[in-house]
Short mmCIF file of C-alpha atoms in Angstrom, two decimals:
data_model
loop_
_atom_site.label_atom_id
_atom_site.label_comp_id
_atom_site.label_asym_id
_atom_site.label_seq_id
_atom_site.Cartn_x
_atom_site.Cartn_y
_atom_site.Cartn_z
CA MET A 1 72.52 32.45 -1.76
CA THR A 2 69.26 34.13 -2.61
CA ALA A 3 66.17 34.71 -0.17
CA ARG A 4 63.98 32.19 -2.29
CA SER A 5 66.71 29.40 -1.90
CA GLN A 6 67.15 29.63 1.54
CA LEU A 7 65.79 27.08 3.89
CA GLY A 8 63.02 28.24 6.14
CA GLU A 9 62.91 27.06 9.87
CA PHE A 10 60.35 24.49 9.21
CA GLU A 11 62.36 22.98 5.99
CA LEU A 12 65.34 22.87 8.20
CA ILE A 13 63.23 20.79 10.66
CA VAL A 14 62.40 18.66 8.13
CA MET A 15 65.65 18.03 6.50
CA LEU A 16 67.12 17.32 9.88
CA ALA A 17 64.40 15.01 10.87
CA LEU A 18 64.88 13.18 7.22
CA LEU A 19 68.49 12.81 8.06
CA ARG A 20 67.56 11.37 11.64
CA VAL A 21 65.17 8.67 10.40
CA GLY A 22 67.80 7.59 7.56
CA GLU A 23 66.82 4.90 5.02
CA ASP A 24 62.97 4.28 4.94
CA ALA A 25 62.17 7.75 5.89
CA TYR A 26 58.26 8.52 4.68
CA GLY A 27 55.56 10.44 6.29
CA VAL A 28 55.00 8.99 9.63
CA PRO A 29 58.45 8.43 11.09
CA ILE A 30 59.20 11.86 9.83
CA ALA A 31 56.67 13.47 11.79
CA ARG A 32 57.35 11.11 14.57
CA ALA A 33 60.78 12.54 14.82
CA ILE A 34 59.91 15.87 14.32
CA GLU A 35 57.12 15.52 17.22
CA GLU A 36 60.16 14.04 19.41
CA GLY A 37 62.30 16.98 18.80
CA THR A 38 59.89 19.96 19.24
CA ARG A 39 57.71 18.16 21.47
CA ARG A 40 54.40 19.54 19.42
CA GLU A 41 52.14 18.00 17.24
CA VAL A 42 52.81 18.30 13.55
CA ALA A 43 50.56 17.65 10.61
CA ILE A 44 51.77 15.25 8.50
CA GLY A 45 50.23 17.42 5.74
CA SER A 46 52.41 20.15 6.27
CA VAL A 47 55.21 17.40 6.23
CA TYR A 48 54.40 16.62 2.75
CA ALA A 49 53.91 20.33 1.74
CA ALA A 50 57.73 21.07 3.01
CA LEU A 51 59.21 17.86 1.38
CA GLU A 52 57.40 18.95 -1.71
CA ARG A 53 58.80 22.39 -1.91
CA LEU A 54 62.07 20.86 -0.85
CA GLU A 55 61.89 18.35 -3.54
CA GLN A 56 61.46 21.19 -6.45
CA LYS A 57 64.19 22.83 -4.73
CA GLY A 58 66.38 19.77 -5.76
CA LEU A 59 67.62 19.07 -1.69
CA VAL A 60 65.04 16.02 -1.35
CA ALA A 61 64.15 13.22 -3.79
CA SER A 62 61.47 10.50 -3.40
CA ARG A 63 60.37 7.22 -4.70
CA LEU A 64 57.10 5.60 -4.40
CA GLY A 65 57.02 1.97 -2.28
CA GLU A 66 54.97 -1.05 -2.76
CA PRO A 67 51.25 -0.64 -1.52
CA THR A 68 50.54 -2.26 1.78
CA PRO A 69 47.58 -3.94 3.03
CA GLU A 70 47.69 -1.92 6.66
CA ARG A 71 47.79 1.08 4.58
CA GLY A 72 44.53 0.31 2.92
CA GLY A 73 46.40 -0.62 -0.29
CA ARG A 74 48.14 2.67 -0.42
CA ALA A 75 51.88 2.87 -1.13
CA LYS A 76 54.46 4.70 1.01
CA ARG A 77 56.67 7.39 -0.44
CA TYR A 78 60.03 7.32 0.81
CA PHE A 79 62.51 10.30 0.69
CA ARG A 80 66.07 10.95 1.10
CA VAL A 81 68.25 14.06 1.48
CA THR A 82 70.14 14.61 -2.00
CA GLY A 83 73.78 15.96 -1.98
CA ALA A 84 72.97 19.42 -2.54
CA GLY A 85 70.58 19.14 0.35
CA LEU A 86 72.96 17.81 2.66
CA ARG A 87 75.29 20.72 1.60
CA ARG A 88 72.88 23.07 2.35
CA VAL A 89 71.95 21.64 5.55
CA ARG A 90 75.70 22.07 6.70
CA ALA A 91 75.86 25.58 5.38
CA ALA A 92 72.60 26.35 7.67
CA GLN A 93 74.19 24.89 10.40
CA ARG A 94 77.57 26.89 9.84
CA ALA A 95 75.60 30.35 9.56
CA LEU A 96 73.51 29.35 13.03
CA VAL A 97 76.67 28.13 14.72
CA ALA A 98 78.48 31.56 14.18
CA LEU A 99 75.53 33.59 15.28
CA TRP A 100 74.83 31.62 18.39
CA GLN A 101 78.48 31.91 19.78
CA GLY A 102 79.62 34.66 22.11
CA LEU A 103 75.56 35.66 22.89
CA PRO A 104 75.55 35.74 26.64
CA GLN A 105 71.50 35.99 26.47
CA LEU A 106 71.70 32.22 25.41
CA GLU A 107 74.15 31.04 27.92
CA GLY A 108 73.26 28.93 30.86
CA GLY A 109 70.14 27.41 29.19
CA LYS A 110 67.51 30.11 30.51
CA ALA A 111 65.45 32.27 28.93
CA MET B 1 43.27 -7.91 12.73
CA THR B 2 40.38 -5.66 11.76
CA GLN B 3 41.31 -2.17 10.82
CA LEU B 4 39.51 0.85 12.40
CA LYS B 5 38.08 3.07 9.93
CA PRO B 6 38.95 7.01 9.39
CA PRO B 7 36.02 9.34 9.24
CA ALA B 8 34.68 8.74 5.99
CA LEU B 9 33.82 12.25 5.28
CA ALA B 10 37.55 13.60 6.27
CA SER B 11 38.77 10.72 3.73
CA TRP B 12 36.76 11.92 0.77
CA MET B 13 37.77 15.51 1.55
CA LEU B 14 41.40 14.70 1.47
CA ARG B 15 41.25 12.94 -1.63
CA HIS B 16 39.31 15.46 -3.59
CA LEU B 17 40.54 18.59 -1.94
CA VAL B 18 44.18 18.35 -1.79
CA PRO B 19 45.92 19.19 -5.10
CA GLY B 20 49.23 17.37 -6.06
CA ASP B 21 50.35 13.84 -6.38
CA ARG B 22 50.96 13.09 -3.08
CA THR B 23 47.24 12.29 -1.80
CA GLU B 24 47.72 8.39 -2.16
CA ALA B 25 50.83 8.33 0.10
CA LEU B 26 49.34 10.96 2.45
CA GLU B 27 46.36 8.94 3.14
CA GLY B 28 48.30 5.88 3.79
CA ASP B 29 50.23 7.56 5.98
CA LEU B 30 47.30 9.34 7.93
CA LEU B 31 45.70 5.67 7.99
CA GLU B 32 48.45 4.10 9.50
CA GLU B 33 48.86 6.84 11.96
CA PHE B 34 45.10 6.37 12.82
CA GLN B 35 45.18 3.14 13.45
CA ARG B 36 47.84 3.59 16.62
CA ARG B 37 46.17 7.04 18.10
CA HIS B 38 42.61 5.85 17.27
CA SER B 39 41.39 9.65 17.61
CA ALA B 40 38.78 10.73 14.94
CA SER B 41 39.44 14.20 16.00
CA TRP B 42 43.19 14.04 15.51
CA TYR B 43 42.30 12.51 11.98
CA TRP B 44 40.19 15.71 11.23
CA ARG B 45 42.82 17.95 12.07
CA GLN B 46 45.43 16.15 9.98
CA VAL B 47 43.24 16.39 7.36
CA LEU B 48 42.03 20.01 7.70
CA TRP B 49 45.68 21.13 7.94
CA ALA B 50 46.78 19.16 4.82
CA ILE B 51 44.10 20.46 2.62
CA VAL B 52 45.18 23.91 4.41
CA ALA B 53 48.85 23.51 3.86
CA SER B 54 48.68 22.09 0.11
CA VAL B 55 46.14 24.99 -0.94
CA ALA B 56 48.61 27.31 0.30
CA GLY B 57 51.68 25.42 -1.53
CA GLU B 58 49.62 26.07 -4.78
CA LEU B 59 48.74 29.48 -4.54
CA ARG B 60 52.37 30.02 -3.73
CA GLN B 61 53.22 28.10 -7.03
CA HIS B 62 50.85 29.88 -9.06
CA TRP B 63 50.87 32.97 -7.71
CA LYS B 64 51.93 35.15 -11.07
CA LEU B 65 48.99 33.32 -12.63
CA LEU B 66 46.56 34.69 -9.63
CA SER B 67 47.91 38.29 -9.80
CA LEU B 68 47.57 38.05 -13.43
CA GLU B 69 43.64 37.22 -12.30
CA ALA B 70 43.54 39.85 -9.79
CA VAL B 71 44.67 42.51 -11.88
CA PHE B 72 42.95 41.14 -14.84
CA VAL B 73 39.55 41.29 -12.65
CA LEU B 74 40.28 44.94 -11.56
CA VAL B 75 40.72 46.22 -14.85
CA TRP B 76 37.53 44.44 -16.36
CA THR B 77 35.71 45.75 -13.36
CA TYR B 78 36.63 49.37 -14.18
CA TYR B 79 36.35 48.95 -17.97
CA SER B 80 33.00 47.49 -17.32
CA LEU B 81 31.69 50.37 -15.13
CA LEU B 82 32.89 52.70 -17.66
CA PHE B 83 31.45 50.62 -20.41
CA LEU B 84 28.00 50.86 -18.77
CA ARG B 85 28.36 54.51 -18.04
CA PHE B 86 28.39 54.69 -22.00
CA ALA B 87 25.57 52.00 -22.14
CA GLN B 88 23.40 53.22 -19.95
CA GLN B 89 23.24 56.70 -21.87
CA GLN B 90 22.27 54.47 -24.59
CA PHE B 91 20.24 51.98 -23.17
CA TRP B 92 18.86 53.09 -20.21
CA ALA B 93 15.51 53.99 -21.81
CA LEU B 94 15.40 50.88 -23.76
CA ALA B 95 16.70 48.55 -20.55
CA PHE B 96 13.14 49.13 -18.87
CA GLU B 97 10.79 48.32 -21.70
CA PRO B 98 10.10 45.04 -22.40
CA HIS B 99 11.89 44.46 -25.45
CA GLY B 100 14.92 46.33 -24.06
CA ARG B 101 15.32 44.24 -21.08
CA SER B 102 15.72 41.28 -22.96
CA LEU B 103 18.53 42.95 -24.66
CA TRP B 104 19.85 44.38 -21.42
CA TRP B 105 20.01 40.74 -20.13
CA VAL B 106 21.90 39.55 -23.31
CA LEU B 107 24.39 42.04 -22.69
CA MET B 108 24.86 41.24 -18.92
CA HIS B 109 25.11 37.56 -20.15
CA CYS B 110 27.62 38.03 -22.47
CA ASN B 111 29.72 40.63 -20.33
CA GLY B 112 29.69 38.05 -17.72
CA ILE B 113 30.70 35.18 -19.72
CA VAL B 114 33.67 37.26 -21.36
CA SER B 115 34.96 37.88 -17.89
CA LEU B 116 35.00 34.37 -16.85
CA ALA B 117 36.24 33.05 -19.96
CA ILE B 118 39.20 35.36 -20.66
CA PRO B 119 41.15 34.55 -17.49
CA LEU B 120 40.52 30.81 -18.18
CA ALA B 121 41.89 30.73 -21.68
CA ILE B 122 44.79 33.10 -20.38
CA TYR B 123 45.53 30.08 -17.83
CA LEU B 124 44.94 27.42 -20.59
CA ALA B 125 47.25 29.47 -22.99
CA TYR B 126 49.71 29.75 -19.89
CA LYS B 127 49.72 26.08 -18.92
CA ARG B 128 49.25 25.04 -22.63
CA PHE B 129 46.72 22.65 -21.46
CA THR B 130 45.73 19.66 -23.27
CA ASN B 131 42.89 18.23 -20.94
CA LEU B 132 40.39 21.04 -21.46
CA LEU B 133 37.01 19.13 -20.71
CA PRO B 134 37.93 18.54 -17.02
CA ALA B 135 38.95 22.49 -16.80
CA LEU B 136 35.68 23.33 -18.45
CA TRP B 137 33.53 21.24 -15.93
CA GLY B 138 35.73 22.97 -13.16
CA LEU B 139 34.71 26.11 -14.61
CA CYS B 140 31.06 24.98 -14.04
CA PHE B 141 31.27 24.34 -10.75
CA GLY B 142 33.17 27.54 -10.22
CA ILE B 143 30.59 29.32 -11.67
CA VAL B 144 27.98 27.61 -9.30
CA VAL B 145 30.20 28.25 -6.26
CA ALA B 146 30.66 31.99 -7.63
CA TRP B 147 26.94 32.26 -7.58
CA ALA B 148 26.67 30.92 -3.94
CA LEU B 149 29.51 33.51 -2.97
CA ALA B 150 27.04 36.02 -4.47
CA LEU B 151 24.21 34.92 -2.21
CA PRO B 152 24.85 38.25 0.59
CA THR B 153 24.50 40.41 -2.56
CA LEU B 154 21.17 38.56 -3.21
CA ALA B 155 20.25 39.23 0.23
CA LEU B 156 20.94 43.08 -0.16
CA ALA B 157 18.67 43.07 -3.34
CA LEU B 158 15.83 41.59 -1.08
CA LYS B 159 16.40 44.16 1.57
CA VAL B 160 16.55 47.14 -0.72
CA GLY B 161 13.51 48.87 -0.95
CA GLY B 162 12.06 50.66 -4.04
CA GLY B 163 10.69 47.88 -6.11
CA TRP B 164 11.92 45.77 -8.89
CA VAL B 165 13.57 48.75 -10.93
CA ILE B 166 16.10 48.87 -8.56
CA ARG B 167 16.48 45.21 -7.37
CA TRP B 168 17.25 43.68 -10.77
CA PRO B 169 20.36 45.62 -11.32
CA ILE B 170 21.43 44.34 -7.75
CA LEU B 171 20.59 40.97 -8.82
CA LEU B 172 22.40 41.27 -12.08
CA HIS B 173 25.59 42.59 -9.97
CA ALA B 174 25.01 39.45 -7.85
CA PHE B 175 25.08 37.21 -10.75
CA PHE B 176 27.67 38.90 -13.05
CA SER B 177 29.78 41.14 -11.76
CA VAL B 178 30.19 44.74 -10.39
CA GLU B 179 29.42 46.18 -14.07
CA ALA B 180 25.56 46.00 -13.49
CA ALA B 181 25.87 48.12 -10.47
CA GLY B 182 27.13 50.75 -12.68
CA ILE B 183 23.66 51.95 -13.02
CA LEU B 184 23.33 52.04 -9.26
CA PRO B 185 24.65 55.18 -8.34
CA TYR B 186 21.23 57.27 -9.66
CA ALA B 187 19.30 54.93 -7.11
CA VAL B 188 21.60 53.96 -4.00
CA PRO B 189 25.03 54.54 -3.18
CA TYR B 190 27.51 52.05 -4.63
CA PRO B 191 28.35 49.34 -2.11
CA TRP B 192 31.96 49.70 -2.39
CA TRP B 193 32.72 46.98 -0.18
CA LEU B 194 31.71 44.16 -2.51
CA PHE B 195 34.79 44.69 -4.68
CA PRO B 196 36.67 42.01 -2.60
CA ALA B 197 33.82 39.56 -2.63
CA ASN B 198 33.52 40.08 -6.34
CA LEU B 199 37.26 39.35 -6.87
CA LEU B 200 36.98 36.32 -4.98
CA ARG B 201 33.72 35.50 -7.11
CA GLN B 202 35.41 36.01 -10.53
CA SER B 203 38.52 34.18 -9.28
CA ALA B 204 36.40 30.95 -7.77
CA PRO B 205 35.72 29.82 -11.23
CA LEU B 206 39.61 29.79 -12.53
CA LEU B 207 40.64 28.46 -9.27
CA PHE B 208 38.30 25.32 -9.66
CA ALA B 209 39.24 24.99 -13.28
CA ILE B 210 43.03 24.35 -12.09
CA TRP B 211 41.63 22.09 -9.41
CA ALA B 212 39.84 20.30 -11.73
CA ALA B 213 42.36 19.96 -14.32
CA GLN B 214 44.99 18.99 -11.76
CA LEU B 215 42.48 16.18 -10.58
CA TRP B 216 42.34 14.87 -13.86
CA GLY B 217 46.03 14.85 -14.70
CA LYS B 218 46.34 13.11 -11.45
CA ARG B 219 43.68 10.56 -12.29
CA CYS B 220 45.41 10.03 -15.83
CA GLN B 221 48.89 9.57 -14.14
CA SER B 222 47.29 6.88 -11.55
CA THR B 223 45.65 5.12 -14.54
CA SER B 224 48.74 4.96 -16.62
CA LEU B 225 51.06 3.57 -13.84
CA GLN B 226 48.36 0.70 -13.32
CA ASN B 227 48.76 -0.21 -16.82
#
């Protein structure tokens, strides 16, 4: 796996949020899922920038929904994780879990 | 139920300063969330981050082109310095004569135009652009911005003593490039700190041309979708 094809930290967070939201995932629920998970404010624009990169890598796919009046006539863009994206998340999980195990500094939940 | 309106300027900036084809969905998302939060400061933060994130993404995507532009500007600058070392020997006497000054202006204008047009041509060839008109509009806008970026140099020109014999080469430098300052070492030490500003100034027209071309592409795409 090349450095360029690896997932960055924020990209991984976005992928996990996308999986957590499931179907009908668009900017707002994805950003909320990230905020709930990380407990910090997230810029929806940054989420879109990450999703665009992930789509270019083929890890995420998107489609345009119908325009709605409550959004000022603007359409939602729905995202989903592709098969390649799911494999990449699993690979990242395996790598992180392997690195996590056997670290006494991280046991007990205290810094 | 009436909708709260987000800050108009922020919305305008979002529509016009975020490149790419995601603006519509992003604007809808921000509007939807704004109705829940009712916070103008939150909306402003979101818009500014969206601009920063998307511009950073564009720079990352076009890094090869921007590197090429940076190398070009540096090479062109040094070439121009060498050229003017030669030219000043040939035209120095003429430059300060009434008819020679206009010749010098022509030379400087040609130099400035070429130094802006070549990187644009490289970019257009690189992208095989067909939408030349918006790119040219972007270039014109970029030149205006470039001149605005040259304002510190103009201020320097006004502060430097020695009358207009020294000032006008600095003004030329401000408007066109470092090359006009090639004649300065005889008068004042060369302001090397202007190199980064010069790089930014010469890159600005190209960046604006890219931006305009993308906006145009986006507009064409949305028009074809509507049809």
